[in-house]
Coordinates of C-alpha atoms and ligand atoms in Angstrom, one line a residue:
M1 CA -8.4 26.7 143.6
L2 CA -6.5 29.1 146.2
G3 CA -8.5 31.9 146.9
K4 CA -8.3 34.9 149.3
K5 CA -10.0 33.4 152.2
E6 CA -7.3 30.5 152.1
A7 CA -4.4 32.7 152.2
P8 CA -3.9 32.1 156.0
K9 CA -3.0 28.3 154.9
I10 CA 0.2 29.3 152.9
I11 CA 1.6 31.1 155.9
W12 CA 3.3 28.2 157.4
L13 CA 6.4 29.5 155.7
S14 CA 6.3 32.4 158.3
I15 CA 5.4 30.4 161.2
C16 CA 8.2 27.7 160.8
S17 CA 10.5 29.4 158.9
F18 CA 13.6 27.2 158.1
L19 CA 12.9 24.3 160.4
L20 CA 10.4 23.1 157.4
I21 CA 13.3 22.7 155.2
C22 CA 14.2 19.5 157.0
L23 CA 10.7 18.3 156.7
A24 CA 9.2 15.8 154.4
W25 CA 7.8 17.1 151.2
T26 CA 5.0 15.3 149.6
P27 CA 5.9 14.7 145.8
A28 CA 2.6 12.8 144.7
L29 CA 0.9 16.4 145.0
S30 CA 3.6 18.5 143.9
G31 CA 4.4 20.7 140.6
A32 CA 6.9 23.0 140.1
A33 CA 5.2 26.5 141.0
T34 CA 4.2 28.8 138.1
K35 CA 1.9 31.8 138.4
N36 CA -1.9 30.6 138.9
Q37 CA -4.6 32.9 137.6
S38 CA -6.5 32.3 140.7
I39 CA -4.0 33.3 143.2
N40 CA -5.2 36.8 143.9
K41 CA -2.9 39.7 144.9
T42 CA -3.2 39.0 148.7
S43 CA -2.1 35.7 148.7
E44 CA 0.7 36.5 146.3
Y45 CA 2.0 38.9 148.6
E46 CA 1.8 36.7 151.6
I47 CA 3.9 34.0 149.6
W48 CA 6.8 36.8 149.2
Q49 CA 6.3 38.8 152.2
T50 CA 6.6 35.4 154.1
L51 CA 9.8 34.5 152.0
G52 CA 11.4 37.7 152.4
R53 CA 11.1 37.1 156.0
A54 CA 12.4 33.7 155.9
A55 CA 15.3 35.2 153.9
G56 CA 16.0 37.4 156.9
E57 CA 15.8 35.1 159.5
K58 CA 18.3 32.8 157.4
A59 CA 20.7 36.0 157.3
L60 CA 20.8 36.7 160.7
S61 CA 21.8 32.7 161.5
M62 CA 24.4 33.1 159.1
L63 CA 25.7 36.0 160.6
E64 CA 25.0 34.9 164.0
S65 CA 23.6 38.5 164.6
E66 CA 20.6 38.9 167.0
S67 CA 20.7 42.7 166.4
D68 CA 18.1 44.1 164.1
S69 CA 19.5 47.2 163.5
Q70 CA 23.0 46.1 162.3
L71 CA 22.1 45.3 158.5
I72 CA 22.2 46.9 155.1
V73 CA 19.8 44.4 153.0
L74 CA 20.3 44.7 149.1
T75 CA 18.2 42.4 147.0
S76 CA 16.8 42.2 143.4
A77 CA 13.4 41.5 145.1
G78 CA 10.7 43.8 143.2
S79 CA 12.7 43.5 140.0
S80 CA 13.0 39.6 139.6
I81 CA 9.9 37.8 138.3
I82 CA 9.9 34.1 139.7
S83 CA 8.1 31.8 137.8
G84 CA 5.8 34.6 136.8
F85 CA 5.3 36.0 140.2
D86 CA 6.0 39.5 141.3
T87 CA 8.5 39.5 144.3
L88 CA 8.2 43.0 145.6
G89 CA 6.5 41.5 148.8
C90 CA 9.8 40.1 150.1
L91 CA 10.7 43.7 150.9
D92 CA 8.0 43.6 153.6
G93 CA 9.1 40.6 155.0
L94 CA 12.9 41.6 155.0
S95 CA 11.8 44.6 157.1
K96 CA 10.0 42.5 159.4
S97 CA 12.8 40.1 160.1
T98 CA 16.0 42.4 160.1
G99 CA 14.7 45.8 161.0
S100 CA 16.1 47.2 157.9
T101 CA 14.0 49.5 156.1
M102 CA 14.2 51.8 152.9
G103 CA 13.6 54.9 155.2
R104 CA 16.7 54.2 156.9
A105 CA 18.2 53.9 153.5
T106 CA 19.1 50.2 155.1
L107 CA 17.0 48.1 152.9
L108 CA 17.7 48.8 149.0
P109 CA 15.8 47.0 146.2
V110 CA 18.3 47.0 143.3
T111 CA 17.1 47.3 139.8
T112 CA 17.8 44.1 137.9
R113 CA 16.5 42.4 134.6
F114 CA 13.4 40.5 135.3
D115 CA 14.9 37.5 134.7
A116 CA 17.5 37.9 136.9
P117 CA 17.6 35.3 139.9
L118 CA 16.0 36.7 143.5
W119 CA 19.2 37.3 145.6
F120 CA 19.8 38.6 148.9
A121 CA 22.5 40.2 150.4
F122 CA 22.9 41.4 154.1
F123 CA 25.9 43.6 155.1
H124 CA 26.9 43.5 159.0
R125 CA 27.7 46.8 159.8
S126 CA 29.9 46.0 162.8
T127 CA 32.1 43.1 160.8
G128 CA 31.2 43.9 157.2
Q129 CA 30.6 40.1 157.0
T130 CA 28.0 39.9 154.3
A131 CA 25.7 36.6 153.8
Y132 CA 24.5 36.1 150.4
F133 CA 22.1 33.5 149.0
E134 CA 19.5 33.2 146.0
L135 CA 16.2 31.5 146.0
N136 CA 16.0 28.2 144.4
P137 CA 12.9 28.4 142.5
K138 CA 12.8 24.7 141.8
Q139 CA 12.1 24.5 145.5
L140 CA 8.6 26.2 145.2
F141 CA 5.9 23.5 144.8
M142 CA 2.5 24.3 144.5
D143 CA -0.2 21.0 144.7
E144 CA -2.5 20.5 142.3
T145 CA -5.2 23.2 143.8
G146 CA -2.5 26.0 143.5
Q147 CA -1.3 25.8 147.2
F148 CA 2.1 25.9 147.9
M149 CA 3.8 22.8 149.5
K150 CA 6.9 22.2 151.9
P151 CA 10.2 22.5 150.2
E152 CA 12.2 19.2 149.5
K153 CA 15.7 21.2 150.1
S154 CA 16.4 24.6 151.5
L155 CA 14.4 27.4 149.6
F156 CA 17.8 29.1 149.2
T157 CA 20.7 28.1 147.4
N158 CA 24.4 29.4 146.8
D159 CA 24.9 30.4 150.2
Q160 CA 28.1 32.6 150.6
L161 CA 29.8 34.6 153.6
V162 CA 32.1 37.2 152.4
G163 CA 33.7 39.8 154.2
L164 CA 32.9 43.4 152.3
M165 CA 34.3 46.0 154.7
A166 CA 36.0 48.5 152.6
E167 CA 38.8 48.9 154.9
E168 CA 39.6 45.0 155.1
L169 CA 39.2 45.0 151.5
F170 CA 41.6 47.6 151.0
E171 CA 44.2 46.1 153.6
K172 CA 43.9 42.7 152.0
A173 CA 44.8 43.9 148.5
R174 CA 47.9 45.8 150.1
Q175 CA 48.7 42.2 151.1
G176 CA 48.4 41.1 147.5
E177 CA 45.0 39.4 148.2
L178 CA 42.2 40.9 145.9
P179 CA 38.6 40.1 145.8
D180 CA 36.9 37.4 143.7
M181 CA 34.9 38.9 141.4
Q182 CA 33.1 35.6 140.6
A183 CA 31.9 35.7 144.2
M184 CA 28.1 36.3 144.9
S185 CA 27.2 35.1 141.3
G186 CA 28.8 38.2 139.6
N187 CA 26.9 40.7 142.0
L188 CA 30.1 41.4 143.9
F189 CA 30.8 44.8 142.5
R190 CA 27.4 46.2 143.0
I191 CA 27.0 44.6 146.5
T192 CA 30.4 45.8 147.7
T193 CA 30.0 49.3 146.5
L194 CA 26.2 49.9 147.4
A195 CA 26.5 48.3 151.0
N196 CA 29.7 50.4 151.8
A197 CA 28.2 53.6 150.6
L198 CA 25.1 53.1 152.4
H199 CA 27.2 52.1 155.5
K200 CA 29.2 55.2 155.2
G201 CA 25.9 57.4 155.3
L202 CA 25.1 58.1 151.7
P203 CA 22.0 60.5 151.8
G204 CA 18.9 58.2 151.6
R205 CA 17.4 60.6 148.6
M206 CA 20.6 59.6 146.5
A207 CA 20.0 55.8 147.4
K208 CA 17.1 55.7 144.9
A209 CA 19.9 56.6 142.1
L210 CA 21.8 54.0 143.2
S211 CA 18.9 51.3 143.2
L212 CA 18.2 52.6 139.4
H213 CA 22.0 52.2 138.3
D214 CA 22.7 48.8 140.3
H215 CA 25.8 49.8 141.6
Y216 CA 27.9 52.7 143.0
C217 CA 30.7 54.2 140.9
P218 CA 32.4 57.3 140.2
G219 CA 30.3 57.9 137.0
L220 CA 27.0 57.9 138.9
T221 CA 28.6 60.3 141.9
S222 CA 29.5 62.7 139.0
G223 CA 25.9 62.6 138.1
V224 CA 24.9 63.1 141.9
L225 CA 27.2 66.1 141.9
F226 CA 25.8 67.6 138.7
A227 CA 22.3 67.2 140.4
E228 CA 23.6 69.0 143.8
Y229 CA 25.2 71.7 141.8
M230 CA 22.0 72.8 140.4
R231 CA 19.9 72.3 143.3
L232 CA 22.5 74.2 145.6
H233 CA 23.7 76.9 143.2
H234 CA 20.9 77.5 141.0
H235 CA 17.8 77.6 143.5
L236 CA 15.5 75.6 141.1
D237 CA 11.8 76.1 142.2
P238 CA 8.8 74.0 141.4
S239 CA 7.5 76.3 138.8
Q240 CA 10.8 75.7 136.8
E241 CA 10.7 73.1 134.2
I242 CA 14.0 71.2 133.5
F243 CA 15.3 69.4 130.7
V244 CA 18.5 67.5 130.8
L245 CA 20.5 67.2 127.3
T246 CA 23.8 64.9 127.5
T247 CA 26.2 65.4 124.6
Q248 CA 28.6 62.8 126.4
P249 CA 26.7 60.0 128.3
W250 CA 28.0 57.8 131.0
C251 CA 27.1 56.2 134.3
K252 CA 25.9 59.9 135.5
E253 CA 22.8 59.8 133.3
D254 CA 21.0 57.4 135.8
A255 CA 21.6 59.7 138.7
L256 CA 20.6 62.8 136.6
I257 CA 17.3 61.4 135.6
N258 CA 16.6 60.1 139.2
L259 CA 17.6 63.2 141.0
L260 CA 16.3 65.6 138.8
A261 CA 13.4 63.8 137.9
A262 CA 14.2 64.3 134.0
T263 CA 13.0 61.1 132.4
P264 CA 13.0 60.4 128.7
G265 CA 9.4 59.2 129.3
K266 CA 8.3 62.7 130.3
K267 CA 10.3 64.2 127.5
A268 CA 12.6 65.7 129.9
Y269 CA 15.8 63.9 129.2
A270 CA 17.8 63.4 126.0
T271 CA 21.3 62.2 124.9
I272 CA 23.6 61.3 121.8
Y273 CA 25.7 58.5 122.0
P274 CA 29.0 59.9 120.1
D275 CA 31.4 57.0 119.1
R276 CA 35.4 57.6 119.5
Q277 CA 35.5 59.2 116.0
D278 CA 32.9 61.7 116.7
E279 CA 34.4 62.4 120.2
E280 CA 38.0 63.1 118.4
Q281 CA 36.3 65.7 116.1
M282 CA 34.7 67.6 118.9
S283 CA 36.0 71.1 119.6
E284 CA 38.0 71.6 122.9
T285 CA 34.9 73.3 124.3
E286 CA 32.7 70.3 123.3
K287 CA 34.9 68.1 124.7
R288 CA 34.5 69.8 128.2
I289 CA 30.9 70.0 128.3
S290 CA 29.0 66.6 128.9
T291 CA 25.7 67.6 130.0
I292 CA 23.4 70.8 129.7
V293 CA 20.9 71.6 132.4
F294 CA 18.2 73.6 130.7
T295 CA 15.6 75.2 133.2
T296 CA 12.6 77.8 132.3
N297 CA 12.5 81.0 133.7
P298 CA 9.1 82.9 134.6
H299 CA 8.9 84.1 131.1
G300 CA 9.0 80.5 129.9
L301 CA 12.3 80.9 128.0
W302 CA 14.9 78.2 128.4
R303 CA 18.2 78.6 129.4
G304 CA 21.1 75.7 129.8
A305 CA 23.7 75.4 132.0
A306 CA 26.5 73.9 130.2
L307 CA 28.5 71.6 132.5
E308 CA 32.0 70.1 133.1
F309 CA 32.9 67.6 135.4
L310 CA 36.5 68.0 136.9
W311 CA 37.6 64.5 138.3
G312 CA 38.9 64.9 141.7
H313 CA 39.8 61.7 143.2
N314 CA 42.5 60.4 140.9
Q315 CA 45.5 62.3 143.1
A316 CA 43.5 61.8 146.3
V317 CA 43.0 58.1 146.7
E318 CA 45.1 54.9 146.9
S319 CA 45.3 52.7 143.6
F320 CA 45.0 48.9 144.3
D321 CA 45.1 47.9 140.7
S322 CA 41.6 46.4 140.8
P323 CA 38.4 48.0 139.1
L324 CA 36.4 47.0 142.2
L325 CA 38.9 48.3 144.6
D326 CA 39.7 51.5 142.8
R327 CA 36.2 52.6 142.2
L328 CA 35.3 51.8 145.7
A329 CA 37.9 53.9 147.2
A330 CA 36.7 56.6 144.7
V331 CA 33.4 56.8 145.9
L332 CA 33.9 56.6 149.5
W333 CA 36.2 59.6 148.9
Y334 CA 33.2 61.5 147.0
L335 CA 31.0 60.7 149.8
D336 CA 32.9 62.9 152.0
H337 CA 32.6 65.8 149.3
L338 CA 28.9 65.9 148.3
D339 CA 28.2 69.1 150.0
E340 CA 30.9 70.7 147.9
P341 CA 29.7 70.0 144.3
E342 CA 31.2 73.4 143.2
R343 CA 34.7 71.9 143.4
F344 CA 33.9 69.3 140.7
V345 CA 31.5 70.9 138.6
N346 CA 32.6 73.8 136.2
L347 CA 29.8 75.9 134.6
V348 CA 31.3 76.4 131.3
Q349 CA 28.9 78.6 129.8
W350 CA 25.5 79.4 129.5
I351 CA 22.9 78.8 126.6
E352 CA 20.0 80.9 126.1
L353 CA 17.3 79.7 123.9
P354 CA 15.4 82.1 121.7
Q355 CA 11.6 82.8 122.4
G356 CA 9.6 79.6 121.4
S357 CA 12.5 77.4 121.3
H358 CA 12.6 74.1 123.3
P359 CA 15.8 72.1 124.0
R360 CA 13.8 69.1 122.3
D361 CA 14.2 71.1 119.1
W362 CA 17.6 70.2 118.9
M363 CA 16.9 66.6 119.5
R364 CA 14.8 66.3 116.4
P365 CA 15.9 63.9 113.7
G366 CA 18.9 64.9 111.8
K367 CA 19.6 67.9 114.5
N368 CA 23.1 68.2 116.1
P369 CA 22.8 69.4 119.7
L370 CA 26.5 69.9 119.9
Q371 CA 25.5 73.2 117.8
L372 CA 24.0 74.9 120.8
I373 CA 27.6 74.9 122.2
Q374 CA 29.4 78.1 121.5
Q375 CA 32.9 77.7 120.5
Ligands
ZN401 ZN1 28.4 52.9 136.9

């Protein structure tokens, strides 16, 4: 059985990388890989670290790039589970071969569902050319002892090379050519928005919110600006608790949860899901307020900043009649204004809770948090 001491045997991939793709495979010994209980964590890590390195080398070849600092790498590694295996180790291999790192915000694991394909996208920062491909799990073979075998064909499939630099996409759209939304197995929107945002210099701490949301959109931007507004204008200190109560949810929630560390799991976040009829019945004040950020004062009293978002991009950016490009233009415009959240965030009112009252009290079954809002 494959044990820890045998781990070096499976590092063949790292030594020979893609050259092995052309070598013969031994069908008599093979079987499609599935997680074997005997594979320990070290060897499992080695497999995926090696595969990540191979993916990076393949991308450098596709992009005809030798530089190790020109790529922004996006991947579903870390979320995708392939044949029962955890794929997180790919991230270290990708860093080794491309030089992209999470610390530089040039390597971003994108949250996907566990059963999503393991995909990789490599955006070249000079040209915008983006190499995309996916792991072909059918080429992961394991022999009867649990050792991985040489693949019959390439480990990777669905290779694509697409130009994703924002300005080029905008220029093509002006000429009447819109992006093919089916490209990159339907991942085009998330890859285009994330890569261009990171390329333009989205602060690394915000990349975490992108990672969770899996794409970058104006909705997420509004959450980023809400969080920045609270950080810059309300001087939160570590002793203050935070509770986020949303009365109109949209993509911003993933930024609020992430950037304010206010998660439902920690009972620090709650939302309601009003339908269109509910929204129509809201008062004008309730329609303006979408999120209330509660904090405690030194006496433990809760006070909520009831916030409205004022969209600012509609008049400022070009329209392309393309949901992808319109959103891309908007998020890139907002990136130039992340340091002025007060321009987009309006404090509609403060909501003071009485002694002994917690915002969660308004989220109990049968309660209506809209009653907190002063009309
Ligand atoms: Zn979104």
